[in-house]
Tab-separated table of C-alpha atoms and ligand atoms in Angstrom:
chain	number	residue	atom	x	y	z
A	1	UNK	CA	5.302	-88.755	108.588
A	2	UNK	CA	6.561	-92.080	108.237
A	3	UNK	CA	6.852	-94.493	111.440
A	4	UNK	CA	9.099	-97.711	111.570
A	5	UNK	CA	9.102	-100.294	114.548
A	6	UNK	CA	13.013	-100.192	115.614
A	7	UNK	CA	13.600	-103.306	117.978
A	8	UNK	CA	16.598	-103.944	119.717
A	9	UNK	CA	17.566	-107.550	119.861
A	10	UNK	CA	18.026	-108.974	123.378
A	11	UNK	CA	20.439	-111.025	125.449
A	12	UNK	CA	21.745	-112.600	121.774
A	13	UNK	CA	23.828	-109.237	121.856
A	14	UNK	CA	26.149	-111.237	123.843
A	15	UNK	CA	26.474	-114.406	122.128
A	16	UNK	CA	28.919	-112.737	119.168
A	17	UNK	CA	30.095	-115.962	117.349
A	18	UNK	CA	26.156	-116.896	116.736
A	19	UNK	CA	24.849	-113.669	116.227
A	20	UNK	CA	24.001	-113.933	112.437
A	21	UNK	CA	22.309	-116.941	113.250
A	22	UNK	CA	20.689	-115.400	116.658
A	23	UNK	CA	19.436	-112.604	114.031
A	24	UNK	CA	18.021	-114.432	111.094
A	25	UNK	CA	15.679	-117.002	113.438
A	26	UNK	CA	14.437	-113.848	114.701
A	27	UNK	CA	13.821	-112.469	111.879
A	28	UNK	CA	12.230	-115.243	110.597
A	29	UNK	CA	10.035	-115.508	113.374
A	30	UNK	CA	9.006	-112.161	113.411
A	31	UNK	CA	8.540	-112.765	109.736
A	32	UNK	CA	6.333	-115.912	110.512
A	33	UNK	CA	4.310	-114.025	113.384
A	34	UNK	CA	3.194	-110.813	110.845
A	35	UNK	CA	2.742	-113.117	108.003
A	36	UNK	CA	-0.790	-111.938	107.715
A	37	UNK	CA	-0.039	-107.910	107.979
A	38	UNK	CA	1.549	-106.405	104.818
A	39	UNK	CA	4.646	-105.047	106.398
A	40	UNK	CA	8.549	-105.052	105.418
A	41	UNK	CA	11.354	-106.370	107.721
A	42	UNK	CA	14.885	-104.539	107.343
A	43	UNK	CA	17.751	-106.142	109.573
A	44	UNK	CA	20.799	-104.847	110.696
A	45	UNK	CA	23.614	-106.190	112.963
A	46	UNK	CA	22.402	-104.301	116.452
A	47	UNK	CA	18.288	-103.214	114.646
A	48	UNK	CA	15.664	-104.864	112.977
A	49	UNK	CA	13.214	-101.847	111.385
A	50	UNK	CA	9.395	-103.090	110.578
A	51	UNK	CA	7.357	-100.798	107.979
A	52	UNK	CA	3.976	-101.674	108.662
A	53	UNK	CA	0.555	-99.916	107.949
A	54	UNK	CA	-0.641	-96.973	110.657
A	55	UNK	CA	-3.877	-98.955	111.135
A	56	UNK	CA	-1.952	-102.455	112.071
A	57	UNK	CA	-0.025	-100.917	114.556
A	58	UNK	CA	-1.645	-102.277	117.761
A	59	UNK	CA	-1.985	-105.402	116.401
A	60	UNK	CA	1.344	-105.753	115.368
A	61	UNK	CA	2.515	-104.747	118.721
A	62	UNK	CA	0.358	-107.820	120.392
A	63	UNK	CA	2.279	-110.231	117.843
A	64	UNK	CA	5.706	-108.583	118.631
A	65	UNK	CA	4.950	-108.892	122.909
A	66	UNK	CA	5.427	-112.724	121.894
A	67	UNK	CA	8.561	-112.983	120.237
A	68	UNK	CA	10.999	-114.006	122.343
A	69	UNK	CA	14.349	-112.385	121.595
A	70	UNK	CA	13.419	-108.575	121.214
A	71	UNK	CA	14.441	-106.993	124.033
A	72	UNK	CA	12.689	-103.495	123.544
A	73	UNK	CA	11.210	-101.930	120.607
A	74	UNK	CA	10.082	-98.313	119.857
A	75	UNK	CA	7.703	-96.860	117.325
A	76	UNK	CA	9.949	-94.479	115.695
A	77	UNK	CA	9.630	-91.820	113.355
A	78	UNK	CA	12.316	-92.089	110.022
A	79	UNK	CA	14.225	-89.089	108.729
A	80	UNK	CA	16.931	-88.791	105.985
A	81	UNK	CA	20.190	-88.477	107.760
A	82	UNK	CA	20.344	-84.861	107.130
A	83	UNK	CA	20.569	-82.295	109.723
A	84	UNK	CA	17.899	-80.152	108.628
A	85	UNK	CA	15.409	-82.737	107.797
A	86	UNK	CA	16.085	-83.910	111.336
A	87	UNK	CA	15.378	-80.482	112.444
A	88	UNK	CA	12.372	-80.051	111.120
A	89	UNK	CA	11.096	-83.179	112.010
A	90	UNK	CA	11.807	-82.438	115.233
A	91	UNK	CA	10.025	-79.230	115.510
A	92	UNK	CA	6.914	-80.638	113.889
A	93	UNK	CA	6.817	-83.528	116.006
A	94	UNK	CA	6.983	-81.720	119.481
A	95	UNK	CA	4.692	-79.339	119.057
A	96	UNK	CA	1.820	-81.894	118.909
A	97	UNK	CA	3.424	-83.580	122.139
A	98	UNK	CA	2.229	-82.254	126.218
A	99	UNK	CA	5.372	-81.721	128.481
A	100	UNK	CA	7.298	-79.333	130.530
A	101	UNK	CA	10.801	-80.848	130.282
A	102	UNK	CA	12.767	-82.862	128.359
A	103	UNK	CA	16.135	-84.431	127.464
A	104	UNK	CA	17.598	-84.647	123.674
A	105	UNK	CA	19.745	-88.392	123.287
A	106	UNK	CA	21.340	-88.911	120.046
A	107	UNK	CA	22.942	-92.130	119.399
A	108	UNK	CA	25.191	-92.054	116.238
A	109	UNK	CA	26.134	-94.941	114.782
A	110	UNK	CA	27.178	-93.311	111.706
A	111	UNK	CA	30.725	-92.112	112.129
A	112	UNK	CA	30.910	-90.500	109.159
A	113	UNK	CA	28.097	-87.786	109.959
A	114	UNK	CA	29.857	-84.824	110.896
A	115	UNK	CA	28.039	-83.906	114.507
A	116	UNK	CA	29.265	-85.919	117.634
A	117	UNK	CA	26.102	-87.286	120.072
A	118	UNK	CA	26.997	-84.193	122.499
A	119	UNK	CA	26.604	-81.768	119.978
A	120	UNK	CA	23.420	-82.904	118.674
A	121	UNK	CA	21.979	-82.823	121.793
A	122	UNK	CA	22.530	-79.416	122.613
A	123	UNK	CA	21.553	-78.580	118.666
A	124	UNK	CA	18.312	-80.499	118.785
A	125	UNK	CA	17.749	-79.077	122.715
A	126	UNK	CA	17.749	-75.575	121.376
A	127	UNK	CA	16.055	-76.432	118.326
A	128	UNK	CA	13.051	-77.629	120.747
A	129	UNK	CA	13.566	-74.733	123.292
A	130	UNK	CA	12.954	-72.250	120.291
A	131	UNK	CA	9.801	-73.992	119.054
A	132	UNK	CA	7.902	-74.139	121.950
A	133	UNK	CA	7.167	-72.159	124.616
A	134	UNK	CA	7.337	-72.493	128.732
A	135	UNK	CA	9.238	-75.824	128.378
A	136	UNK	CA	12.725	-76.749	130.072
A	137	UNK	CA	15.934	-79.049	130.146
A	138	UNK	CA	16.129	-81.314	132.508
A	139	UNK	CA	18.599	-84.256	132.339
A	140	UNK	CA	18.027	-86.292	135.643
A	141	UNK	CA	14.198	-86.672	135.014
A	142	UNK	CA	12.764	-85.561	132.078
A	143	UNK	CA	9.163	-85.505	131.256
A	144	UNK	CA	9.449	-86.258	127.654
A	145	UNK	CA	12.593	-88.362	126.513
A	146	UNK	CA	13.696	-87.404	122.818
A	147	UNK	CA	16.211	-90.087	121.439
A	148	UNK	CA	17.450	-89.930	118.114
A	149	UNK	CA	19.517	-92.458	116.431
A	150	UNK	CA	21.476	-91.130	113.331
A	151	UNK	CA	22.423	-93.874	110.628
A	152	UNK	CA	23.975	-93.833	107.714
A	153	UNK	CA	21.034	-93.119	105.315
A	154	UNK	CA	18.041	-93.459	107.658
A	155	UNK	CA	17.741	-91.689	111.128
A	156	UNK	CA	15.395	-92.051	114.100
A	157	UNK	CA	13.302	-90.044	116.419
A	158	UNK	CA	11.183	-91.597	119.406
A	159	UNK	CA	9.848	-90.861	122.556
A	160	UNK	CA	8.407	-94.076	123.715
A	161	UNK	CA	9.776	-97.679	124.759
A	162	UNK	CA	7.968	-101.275	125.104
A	163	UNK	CA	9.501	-103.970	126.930
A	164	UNK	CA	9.861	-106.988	124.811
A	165	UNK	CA	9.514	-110.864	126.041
A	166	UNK	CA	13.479	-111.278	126.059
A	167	UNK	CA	15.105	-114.511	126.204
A	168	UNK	CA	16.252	-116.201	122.545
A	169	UNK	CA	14.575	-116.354	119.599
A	170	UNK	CA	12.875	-119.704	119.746
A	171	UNK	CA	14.873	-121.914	117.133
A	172	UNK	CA	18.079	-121.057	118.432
A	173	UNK	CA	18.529	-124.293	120.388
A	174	UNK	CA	16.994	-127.869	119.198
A	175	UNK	CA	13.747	-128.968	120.054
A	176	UNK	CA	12.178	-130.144	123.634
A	177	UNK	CA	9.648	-132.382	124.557
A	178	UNK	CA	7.579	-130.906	127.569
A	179	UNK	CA	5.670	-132.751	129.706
A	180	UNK	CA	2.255	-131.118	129.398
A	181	UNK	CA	-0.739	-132.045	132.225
A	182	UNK	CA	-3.394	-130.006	133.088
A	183	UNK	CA	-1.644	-128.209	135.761
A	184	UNK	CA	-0.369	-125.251	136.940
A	185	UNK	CA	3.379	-125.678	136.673
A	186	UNK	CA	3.815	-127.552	133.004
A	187	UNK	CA	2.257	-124.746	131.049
A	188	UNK	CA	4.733	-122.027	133.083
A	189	UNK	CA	8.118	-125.215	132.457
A	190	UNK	CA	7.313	-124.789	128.678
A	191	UNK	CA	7.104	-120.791	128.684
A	192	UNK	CA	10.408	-120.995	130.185
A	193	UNK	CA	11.535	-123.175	127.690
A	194	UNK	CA	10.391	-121.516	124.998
A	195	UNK	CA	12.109	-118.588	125.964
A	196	UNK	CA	15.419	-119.665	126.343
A	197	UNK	CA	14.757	-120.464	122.680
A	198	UNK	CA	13.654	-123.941	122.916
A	199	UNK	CA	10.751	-124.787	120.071
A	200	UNK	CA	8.621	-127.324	122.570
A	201	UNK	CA	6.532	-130.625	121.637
A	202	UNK	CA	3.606	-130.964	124.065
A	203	UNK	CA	3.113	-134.685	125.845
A	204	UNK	CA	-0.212	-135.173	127.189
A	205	UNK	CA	-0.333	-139.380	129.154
A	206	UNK	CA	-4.350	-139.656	129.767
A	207	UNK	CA	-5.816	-142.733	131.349
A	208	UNK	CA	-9.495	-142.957	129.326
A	209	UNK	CA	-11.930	-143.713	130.811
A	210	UNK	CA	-10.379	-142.714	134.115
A	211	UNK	CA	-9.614	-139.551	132.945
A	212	UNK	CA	-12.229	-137.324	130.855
A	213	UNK	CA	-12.257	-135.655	127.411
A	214	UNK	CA	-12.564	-132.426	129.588
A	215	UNK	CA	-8.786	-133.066	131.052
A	216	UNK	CA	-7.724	-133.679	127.674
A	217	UNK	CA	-9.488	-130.179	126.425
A	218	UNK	CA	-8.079	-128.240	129.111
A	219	UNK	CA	-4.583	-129.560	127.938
A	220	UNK	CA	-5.438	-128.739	123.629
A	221	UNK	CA	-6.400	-124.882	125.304
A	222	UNK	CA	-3.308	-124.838	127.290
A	223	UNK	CA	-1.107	-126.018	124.171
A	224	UNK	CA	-2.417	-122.854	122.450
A	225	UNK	CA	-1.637	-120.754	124.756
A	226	UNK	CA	2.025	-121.426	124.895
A	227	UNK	CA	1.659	-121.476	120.433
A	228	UNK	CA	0.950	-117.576	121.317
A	229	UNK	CA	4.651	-117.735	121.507
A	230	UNK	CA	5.674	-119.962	118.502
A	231	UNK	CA	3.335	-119.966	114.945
A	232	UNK	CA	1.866	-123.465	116.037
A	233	UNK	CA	2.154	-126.471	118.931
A	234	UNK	CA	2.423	-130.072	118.264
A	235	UNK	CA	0.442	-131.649	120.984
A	236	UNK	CA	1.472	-135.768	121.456
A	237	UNK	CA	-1.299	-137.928	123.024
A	238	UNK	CA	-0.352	-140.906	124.766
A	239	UNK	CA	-2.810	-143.151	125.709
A	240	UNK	CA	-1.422	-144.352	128.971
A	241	UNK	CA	-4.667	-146.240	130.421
A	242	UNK	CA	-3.257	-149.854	129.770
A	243	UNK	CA	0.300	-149.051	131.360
A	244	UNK	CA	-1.468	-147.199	134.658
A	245	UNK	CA	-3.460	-150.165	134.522
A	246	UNK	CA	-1.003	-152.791	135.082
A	247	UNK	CA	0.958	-150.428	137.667
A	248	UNK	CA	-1.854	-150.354	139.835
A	249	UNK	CA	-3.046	-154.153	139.354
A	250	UNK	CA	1.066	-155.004	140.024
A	251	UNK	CA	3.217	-153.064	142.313
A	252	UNK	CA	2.827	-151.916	145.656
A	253	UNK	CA	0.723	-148.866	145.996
A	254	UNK	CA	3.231	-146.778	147.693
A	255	UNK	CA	5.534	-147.143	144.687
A	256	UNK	CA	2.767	-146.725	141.921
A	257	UNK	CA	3.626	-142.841	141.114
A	258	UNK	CA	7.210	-143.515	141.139
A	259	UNK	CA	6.594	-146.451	138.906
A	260	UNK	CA	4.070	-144.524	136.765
A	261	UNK	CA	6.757	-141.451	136.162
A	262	UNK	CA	9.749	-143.856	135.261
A	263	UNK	CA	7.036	-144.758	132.798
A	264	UNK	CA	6.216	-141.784	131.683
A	265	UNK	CA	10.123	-140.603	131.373
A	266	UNK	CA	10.680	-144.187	129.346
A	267	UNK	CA	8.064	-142.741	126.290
A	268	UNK	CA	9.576	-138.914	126.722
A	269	UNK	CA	13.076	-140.399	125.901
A	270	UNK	CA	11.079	-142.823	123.147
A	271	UNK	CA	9.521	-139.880	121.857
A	272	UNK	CA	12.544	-137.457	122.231
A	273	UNK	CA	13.950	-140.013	119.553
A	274	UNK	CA	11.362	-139.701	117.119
A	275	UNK	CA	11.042	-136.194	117.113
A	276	UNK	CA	14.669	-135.135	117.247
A	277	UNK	CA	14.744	-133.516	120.500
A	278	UNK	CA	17.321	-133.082	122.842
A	279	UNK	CA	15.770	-133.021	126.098
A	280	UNK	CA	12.785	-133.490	128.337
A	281	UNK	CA	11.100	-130.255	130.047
A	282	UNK	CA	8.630	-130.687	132.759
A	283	UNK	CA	6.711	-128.988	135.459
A	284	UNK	CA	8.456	-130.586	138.424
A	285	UNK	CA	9.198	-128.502	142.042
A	286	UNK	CA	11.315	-129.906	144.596
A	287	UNK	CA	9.182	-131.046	147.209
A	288	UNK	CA	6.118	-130.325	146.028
A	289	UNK	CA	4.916	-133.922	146.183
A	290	UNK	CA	5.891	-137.106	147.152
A	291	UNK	CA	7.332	-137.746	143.474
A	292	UNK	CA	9.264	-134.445	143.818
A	293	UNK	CA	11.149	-134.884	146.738
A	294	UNK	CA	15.116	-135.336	145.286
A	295	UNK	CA	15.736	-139.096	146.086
A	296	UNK	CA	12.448	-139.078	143.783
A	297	UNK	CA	13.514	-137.425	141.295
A	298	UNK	CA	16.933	-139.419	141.347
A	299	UNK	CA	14.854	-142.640	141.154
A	300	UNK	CA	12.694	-141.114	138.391
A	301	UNK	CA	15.427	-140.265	136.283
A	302	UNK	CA	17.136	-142.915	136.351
A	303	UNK	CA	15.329	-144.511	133.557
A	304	UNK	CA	16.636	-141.938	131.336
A	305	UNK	CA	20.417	-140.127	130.072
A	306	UNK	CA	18.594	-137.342	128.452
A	307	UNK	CA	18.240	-134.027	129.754
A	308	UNK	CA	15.194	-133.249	131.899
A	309	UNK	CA	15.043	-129.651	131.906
A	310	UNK	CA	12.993	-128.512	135.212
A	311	UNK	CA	12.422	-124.399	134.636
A	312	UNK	CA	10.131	-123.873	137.928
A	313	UNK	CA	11.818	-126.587	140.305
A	314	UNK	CA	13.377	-123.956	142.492
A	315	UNK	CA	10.202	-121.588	142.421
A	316	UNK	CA	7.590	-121.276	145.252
A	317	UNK	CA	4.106	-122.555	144.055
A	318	UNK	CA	3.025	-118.470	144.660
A	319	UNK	CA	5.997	-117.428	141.666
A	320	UNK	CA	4.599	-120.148	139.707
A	321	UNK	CA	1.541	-118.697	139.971
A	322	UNK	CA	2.748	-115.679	139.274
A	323	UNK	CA	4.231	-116.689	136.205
A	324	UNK	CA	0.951	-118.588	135.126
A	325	UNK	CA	-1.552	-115.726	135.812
A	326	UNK	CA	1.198	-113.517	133.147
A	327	UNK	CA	0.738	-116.064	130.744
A	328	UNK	CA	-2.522	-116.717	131.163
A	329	UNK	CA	-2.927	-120.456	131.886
A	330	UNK	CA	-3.965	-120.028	135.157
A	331	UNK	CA	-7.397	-119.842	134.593
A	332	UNK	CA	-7.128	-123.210	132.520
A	333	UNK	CA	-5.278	-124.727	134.647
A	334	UNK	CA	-7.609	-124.413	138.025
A	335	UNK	CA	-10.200	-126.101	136.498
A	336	UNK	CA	-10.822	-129.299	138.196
A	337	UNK	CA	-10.838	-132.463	135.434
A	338	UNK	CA	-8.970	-135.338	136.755
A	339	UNK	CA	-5.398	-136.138	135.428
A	340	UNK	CA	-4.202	-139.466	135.267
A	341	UNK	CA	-1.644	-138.632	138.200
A	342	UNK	CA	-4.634	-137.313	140.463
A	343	UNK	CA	-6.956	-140.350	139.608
A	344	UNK	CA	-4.585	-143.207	140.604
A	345	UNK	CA	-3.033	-141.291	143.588
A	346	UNK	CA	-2.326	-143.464	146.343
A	347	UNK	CA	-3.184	-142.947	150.204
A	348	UNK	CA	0.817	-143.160	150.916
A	349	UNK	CA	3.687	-142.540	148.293
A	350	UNK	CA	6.910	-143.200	149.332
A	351	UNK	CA	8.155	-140.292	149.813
A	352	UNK	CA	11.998	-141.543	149.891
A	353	UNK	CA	11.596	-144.214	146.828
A	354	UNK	CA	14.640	-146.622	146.588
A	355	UNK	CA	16.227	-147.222	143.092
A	356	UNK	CA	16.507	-151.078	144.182
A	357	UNK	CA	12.937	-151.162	145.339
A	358	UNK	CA	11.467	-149.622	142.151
A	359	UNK	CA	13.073	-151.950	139.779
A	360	UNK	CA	12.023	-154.983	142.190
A	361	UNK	CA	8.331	-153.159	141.796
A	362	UNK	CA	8.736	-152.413	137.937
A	363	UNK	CA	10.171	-156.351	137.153
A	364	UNK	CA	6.705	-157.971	138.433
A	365	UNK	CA	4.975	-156.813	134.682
A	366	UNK	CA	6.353	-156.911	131.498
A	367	UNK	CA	5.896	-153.049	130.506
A	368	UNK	CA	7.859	-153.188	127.584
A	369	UNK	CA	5.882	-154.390	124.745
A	370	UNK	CA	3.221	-151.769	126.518
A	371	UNK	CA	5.725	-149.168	125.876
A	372	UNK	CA	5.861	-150.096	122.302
A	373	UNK	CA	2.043	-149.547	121.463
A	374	UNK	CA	1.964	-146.827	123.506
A	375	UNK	CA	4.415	-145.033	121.048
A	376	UNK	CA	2.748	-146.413	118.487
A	377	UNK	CA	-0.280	-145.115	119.087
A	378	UNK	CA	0.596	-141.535	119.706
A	379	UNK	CA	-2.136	-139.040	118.352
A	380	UNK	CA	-0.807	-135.756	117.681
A	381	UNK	CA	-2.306	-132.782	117.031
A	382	UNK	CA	-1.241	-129.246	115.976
A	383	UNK	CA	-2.777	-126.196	117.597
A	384	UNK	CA	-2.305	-122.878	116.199
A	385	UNK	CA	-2.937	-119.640	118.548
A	386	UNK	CA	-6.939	-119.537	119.378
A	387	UNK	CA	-7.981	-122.156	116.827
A	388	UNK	CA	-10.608	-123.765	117.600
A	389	UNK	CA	-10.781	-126.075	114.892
A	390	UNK	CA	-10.506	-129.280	117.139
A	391	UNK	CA	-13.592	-128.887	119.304
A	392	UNK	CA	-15.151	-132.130	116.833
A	393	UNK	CA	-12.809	-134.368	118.058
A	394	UNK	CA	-13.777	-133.947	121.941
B	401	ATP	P1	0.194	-128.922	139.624
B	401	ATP	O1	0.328	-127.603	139.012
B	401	ATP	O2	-1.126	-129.146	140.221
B	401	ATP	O3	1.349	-129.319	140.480
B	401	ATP	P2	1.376	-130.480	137.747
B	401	ATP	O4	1.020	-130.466	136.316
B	401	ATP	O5	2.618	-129.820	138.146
B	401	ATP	O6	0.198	-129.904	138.419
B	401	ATP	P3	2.422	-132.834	139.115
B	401	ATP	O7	1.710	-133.997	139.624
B	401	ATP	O8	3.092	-131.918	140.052
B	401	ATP	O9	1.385	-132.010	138.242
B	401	ATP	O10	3.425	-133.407	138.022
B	401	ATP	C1	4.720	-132.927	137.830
B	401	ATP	C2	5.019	-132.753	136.344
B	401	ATP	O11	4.898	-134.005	135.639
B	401	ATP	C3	4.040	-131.849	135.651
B	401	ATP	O12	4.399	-130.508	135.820
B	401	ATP	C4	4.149	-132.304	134.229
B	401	ATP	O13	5.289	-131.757	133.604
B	401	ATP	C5	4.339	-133.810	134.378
B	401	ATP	N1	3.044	-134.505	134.275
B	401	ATP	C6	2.249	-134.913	135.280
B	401	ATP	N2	1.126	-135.509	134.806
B	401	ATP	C7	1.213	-135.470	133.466
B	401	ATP	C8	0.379	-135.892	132.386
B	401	ATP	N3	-0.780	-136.475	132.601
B	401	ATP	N4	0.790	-135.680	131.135
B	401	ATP	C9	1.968	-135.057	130.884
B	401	ATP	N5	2.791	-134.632	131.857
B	401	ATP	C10	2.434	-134.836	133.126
B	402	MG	MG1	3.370	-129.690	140.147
């Protein structure tokens, strides 16, 4: 008996003038996440079919959880679109299956075969009924859910349905530079990112030797767990030790943070540039902190015209949480190596920051030639899913 995976796309069902486009970066992601697995990838306008080996199966099925853009997918058993061969199918495939009622949904998309859906649910109902004994109809809540979809050469028989990750294929939109720390929050931004279909840059700004090769390490693992979702992560290094440096030597400590992230936005939009991306992404929460209150954030990013894309601003630190422990960066992120915000954090932030004030605070340096070699001296690093090929350089 021959099995196919049968995925139905997700919200890109709705977005008709880009659909071929919404289809083939799918594909090709999907293509790109079973590259290893010897398996063949059939699209259609509302299915994608995967042939794959029996013994790759639950493998394949980890890959396909990440791909954002499948909305559900089934493990489905192909027929010819013949009525017998569906029958028989049928019969031999329930009598290896435990229930005690069941439903019959046929889905045809082929017009042109001669049996309306209603029709072929009553013939495949009494087909079943006949070929096994002491089981029943029942339509509101059956125990075992039949569904057949009948196409024009190839039809389909499941009983089962996995949830995909949703969102867009990632692709669909330019890239976007997130703002990666150690934290909770970034890790869960970029996620969201990702899945509206965003392919994401990682920045990481570390202050050596204020800030340890363990902060930086936490950040590489956390950058691999969001490539789970993409085939690899570009993670940018900035070495921001000279710039925090200065800050702290030159303003007034209750403006250093807001000084330090006007910074911080200044290389995102630099680097933005250089990569072709269209927009910022960070972890940011309004009122979280001092720097997150909004007259911060308006004083922040001010420095900038680009979008800053802020995917858990309006979530309580417990959804974010939430979101984290699904993704699995919360255990990175709670470990306690010092980020360069943490280390310089002053006894008072302003809390209401004025635009007038910061620029008064930002002119007593000269922080642009700083800026240059700071973008000059980017490291950057790709990090595939679980590689661990960059322990040597810690
Ligand atoms: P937490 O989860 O503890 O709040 P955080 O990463 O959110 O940690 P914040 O101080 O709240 O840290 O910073 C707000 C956002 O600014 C972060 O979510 C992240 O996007 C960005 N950011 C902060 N520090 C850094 C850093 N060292 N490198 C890159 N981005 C940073
Ligand atoms: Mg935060």
């Amino acid at each position: 008996m021959k099995r196919v995976i049968l995925i139905k796309y997700g919200e890109l069902t709705t977005k008709k003038g880009n659909r071929n486009f919404f289809i083939s970066t799918l594909m090709q992601n999907i293509k790109n996440k079973l590259k290893n697995f010897d398996v063949i990838i059939i699209k259609d306008r509302s299915r994608m079919y995967i042939e794959f080996h029996d013994e790759d199966l639950e493998q394949i099925k980890r890959k396909l959880d990440c791909v954002f853009g499948i909305h559900m997918y089934h493990i489905a058993y192909l027929v010819d679109t013949n009525i017998d061969s569906i029958k028989n199918l049928l019969i031999e495939l329930v009598q290896n299956l435990d229930f005690k009622t069941f439903k019959v949904e046929t889905k045809r998309s082929d017009k042109i075969f001669p049996i309306h859906s209603q029709e072929m649910n009553r013939l495949l109902g009494s087909v079943v009924l006949k070929n096994k004994d002491n089981i029943s109809v029942d339509v509101h809540h059956p125990e075992l859910f039949i569904k057949v979809e009948v196409r024009e050469k190839s039809s389909y028989i499941y009983f089962n349905a996995y949830h995909g990750a949703g969102g867009y294929p990632i692709g669909t939109q330019p890239r976007g530079m997130l703002m990666l720390s150690g934290g909770i929050d970034s890790p869960v931004a970029g996620y969201m990112a990702m899945k509206r279909g965003i392919p994401v840059d990682c920045v990481y700004f570390e202050a050596i030797p204020h800030t340890s090769l363990d902060a930086r390490n936490k950040v590489i693992e956390l950058s691999k767990k969001l490539a789970k979702y993409t085939n690899e992560v570009h993670l940018h290094i900035v070495n921001f030790t000279k710039i925090q440096e200065e800050i702290y030597k030159n303003c007034h400590p209750s403006y250093c943070i807001t000084i330090m992230r006007r910074m911080m936005y200044r290389i995102m939009e630099r680097l933005a540039d250089q990569y072709q991306a269209y927009a910022i992404i960070n972890g940011e929460s309004v009122g979280q902190v001092a720097s997150q209150t909004l007259t911060s954030m308006r004083v922040i990013n001010e420095v900038t015209c680009m979008p800053v894309l802020r995917p858990v601003a309006c979530f309580d630190k417990l959804e974010i949480i939430d979101y984290a422990k699904k993704i699995d960066t919360y255990d990175i992120s709670i470990l306690p190596y010092e980020d360069c915000c943490t280390v310089f954090v002053p006894k008072h932030p302003v809390i209401n920051p004025s635009l007038e004030q910061a620029k008064k605070e930002e002119a007593k340096f000269d922080f642009s030639p700083m800026i240059d070699i700071a973008v000059e001296n980017i490291h950057t690093i790709v990090l595939k899913e679980s590689d661990d090929s960059f322990s040597d350089l810690l």
